[in-house]
Amino acid sequence: MKEHIEVVSFDVDGTLVPMEFNNLIWLEELPSLIAKKEGMSFEDAKAYTISEYEKVGEGDLRWYEMNHWIKHFDLDASFEDILSKYESKIETFPDVIPTLERLEDRFTLILTTAMPREFLDIKIKTIKQFFKFDFSVISDFKQLKTPDSYLTICNKLNILPSELLHIGDHWEYDYIAPKEAGANAIFLDREKKRIGDFIIHDLEELEL
């Protein structure tokens, strides 16, 4: 990459941290609580829960907000208790720490995620020391990962968009949006469904 990069930004879910923790929360714990409350089977509760998620969709801020869903399903639970129950299940991909160690002395490393801060803080405890800043665009800016959110981050860091490189696993939010903001972007496709320029399948392929 020929551009002069000052700041390297990483997405979190699917990029640094596997999705298992999310799946335990959204597809196991919440359906279990609903099944118990409503006297439903787990399978029926899970199908109902997913159908309610899909009515909102990932383009809506409510999709990401645990407190919204606790209230929506009228559950007697707190997001703190739910998150702490599964905290021990959080891990990073094997390529994460070697990559961060390789980059930390050469670039300012930051996190840019659409997850609410209560999720972010618990997920990055073991790697937080590598990052100078962490941004939850939902909690900090009340928006999703849009070109505007990347421009806001550049303004806060006092850098040009061309000095930012973002790496993530969501084609729209982690690749298209930063590119439209004038930043550099690399799409991390761990499932190896795409090939092409600025697409990698493992962080060890990152050449900076």
XYZ file of C-alpha atoms in Angstrom:
208
model
C 0.000 0.000 0.000
C 1.618 3.226 -1.221
C -0.467 5.707 0.773
C 1.059 7.396 3.799
C -0.768 5.707 6.654
C -0.651 7.196 10.149
C -3.542 5.395 11.828
C -4.675 1.789 11.439
C -8.244 1.129 12.534
C -9.673 -2.299 13.285
C -13.233 -3.508 13.480
C -13.843 -5.906 16.387
C -16.518 -8.565 15.780
C -15.407 -11.040 13.135
C -12.109 -9.187 12.750
C -10.398 -9.440 16.130
C -12.965 -11.398 18.131
C -14.925 -14.436 16.868
C -18.710 -14.252 16.750
C -19.282 -17.009 19.328
C -19.801 -14.566 22.207
C -22.430 -12.659 20.217
C -24.158 -15.893 19.285
C -24.305 -16.972 22.925
C -25.939 -13.678 23.878
C -28.335 -13.109 20.994
C -29.122 -16.666 19.882
C -28.858 -18.606 23.149
C -29.304 -16.468 26.276
C -32.089 -14.153 25.134
C -34.143 -16.986 23.575
C -33.630 -19.008 26.779
C -34.948 -16.140 28.897
C -37.921 -15.704 26.566
C -38.658 -19.444 26.592
C -38.690 -19.461 30.391
C -40.852 -16.343 30.611
C -43.396 -17.399 27.988
C -43.425 -21.146 28.641
C -42.180 -21.853 25.120
C -39.746 -24.430 23.829
C -36.251 -23.107 23.222
C -36.591 -23.761 19.487
C -39.826 -21.757 19.254
C -38.393 -18.968 21.384
C -35.283 -18.781 19.217
C -37.336 -18.606 16.018
C -39.502 -15.879 17.546
C -36.452 -13.934 18.755
C -34.787 -14.030 15.344
C -38.006 -12.916 13.649
C -38.166 -9.912 15.987
C -34.523 -9.048 15.264
C -35.202 -9.216 11.537
C -38.136 -6.805 11.813
C -35.643 -4.168 12.973
C -32.607 -5.066 10.841
C -28.944 -4.155 11.177
C -29.477 -0.739 9.606
C -31.370 0.392 12.717
C -29.511 1.434 15.874
C -31.957 -0.576 18.002
C -30.579 -3.783 16.454
C -27.385 -3.350 18.503
C -28.858 -2.134 21.804
C -29.214 -4.811 24.479
C -31.435 -2.619 26.638
C -33.839 -2.164 23.729
C -34.311 -5.922 23.429
C -34.587 -6.505 27.170
C -37.382 -3.941 27.227
C -38.919 -5.192 23.977
C -39.184 -8.743 25.302
C -40.089 -7.519 28.820
C -37.327 -9.587 30.414
C -36.368 -9.523 34.072
C -32.643 -9.267 33.370
C -29.867 -6.697 33.095
C -27.381 -6.432 30.272
C -24.555 -6.409 32.851
C -25.590 -9.813 34.181
C -26.068 -11.229 30.691
C -22.679 -10.046 29.443
C -20.767 -11.085 32.554
C -22.291 -14.574 32.405
C -20.420 -15.292 29.177
C -17.337 -13.102 29.595
C -15.092 -16.153 29.983
C -16.062 -17.220 26.448
C -14.481 -14.158 24.825
C -11.290 -14.806 22.888
C -9.362 -13.339 19.978
C -8.407 -14.960 16.700
C -4.903 -16.516 16.749
C -3.556 -13.964 14.239
C -4.621 -10.913 16.268
C -1.928 -10.409 18.900
C 1.008 -11.171 16.544
C -0.415 -8.626 14.080
C -0.929 -5.957 16.735
C 2.573 -6.526 18.097
C 3.950 -6.130 14.580
C 2.134 -2.831 13.987
C 2.006 -1.072 17.358
C 5.411 0.632 17.092
C 4.836 1.867 13.538
C 1.260 3.143 13.590
C -1.343 4.569 15.907
C -3.806 1.725 16.381
C -7.491 2.371 17.053
C -10.743 0.427 17.203
C -13.814 1.427 15.219
C -16.932 -0.620 15.875
C -20.700 -0.407 15.602
C -21.257 -2.329 18.823
C -22.403 -0.401 21.916
C -19.692 0.477 24.391
C -20.842 -1.998 27.035
C -20.102 -4.782 24.541
C -16.867 -3.191 23.347
C -15.356 -2.690 26.793
C -15.856 -6.298 27.846
C -14.596 -7.733 24.550
C -11.296 -5.862 24.357
C -10.018 -6.315 27.910
C -7.156 -8.579 26.811
C -6.034 -6.378 23.881
C -6.963 -2.862 24.985
C -3.309 -1.997 25.663
C -2.542 -2.031 21.936
C -5.009 0.740 21.067
C -4.662 4.459 21.656
C -8.362 5.114 21.027
C -11.489 3.012 20.733
C -14.630 4.323 19.080
C -18.118 2.892 19.403
C -19.856 4.827 16.649
C -23.263 3.934 18.090
C -22.456 5.036 21.640
C -20.118 7.903 20.757
C -21.737 9.366 17.624
C -25.268 7.873 17.653
C -24.838 6.472 14.161
C -23.710 3.392 12.295
C -20.445 3.047 10.392
C -21.080 5.597 7.669
C -18.683 7.778 5.690
C -19.559 10.570 8.129
C -18.530 8.476 11.128
C -15.117 7.816 9.584
C -14.713 11.521 8.809
C -15.632 12.341 12.407
C -12.929 9.981 13.647
C -10.370 11.563 11.317
C -11.312 15.007 12.623
C -10.972 13.856 16.222
C -7.535 12.417 15.469
C -6.531 15.469 13.422
C -5.587 13.396 10.389
C -6.603 13.383 6.744
C -8.871 10.538 5.616
C -6.042 9.391 3.344
C -3.914 8.818 6.458
C -6.411 6.309 7.874
C -6.544 2.613 7.033
C -9.539 0.646 8.293
C -9.686 -3.157 8.366
C -12.874 -5.111 8.952
C -15.122 -7.947 7.860
C -18.332 -6.144 6.831
C -18.306 -5.190 3.147
C -20.576 -2.157 3.494
C -19.557 -0.798 6.904
C -15.859 -1.711 6.927
C -14.903 -1.352 3.269
C -17.352 0.754 1.254
C -18.069 3.368 3.960
C -14.428 4.256 4.742
C -13.574 4.314 1.029
C -16.429 6.757 0.414
C -14.986 8.929 3.188
C -11.658 9.057 1.349
C -9.911 6.654 3.715
C -8.079 3.465 2.860
C -9.769 0.148 3.580
C -9.017 -3.549 3.532
C -11.769 -6.141 3.623
C -11.007 -9.104 5.876
C -12.826 -12.117 4.470
C -12.103 -14.922 6.914
C -14.667 -17.131 5.158
C -12.714 -16.816 1.889
C -15.744 -15.971 -0.220
C -14.107 -13.055 -2.070
C -10.804 -12.487 -3.788
C -9.335 -9.303 -5.202
C -7.333 -6.203 -4.437
C -7.574 -4.971 -0.849
C -9.096 -8.266 0.289
C -7.283 -10.507 2.764
C -8.328 -13.760 4.409
C -6.121 -13.584 7.502
C -4.479 -10.700 9.344
C -1.096 -12.298 8.695
C -1.615 -11.348 5.031
C -1.670 -7.663 5.988
C 1.318 -5.948 4.387
C 2.111 -2.480 5.729
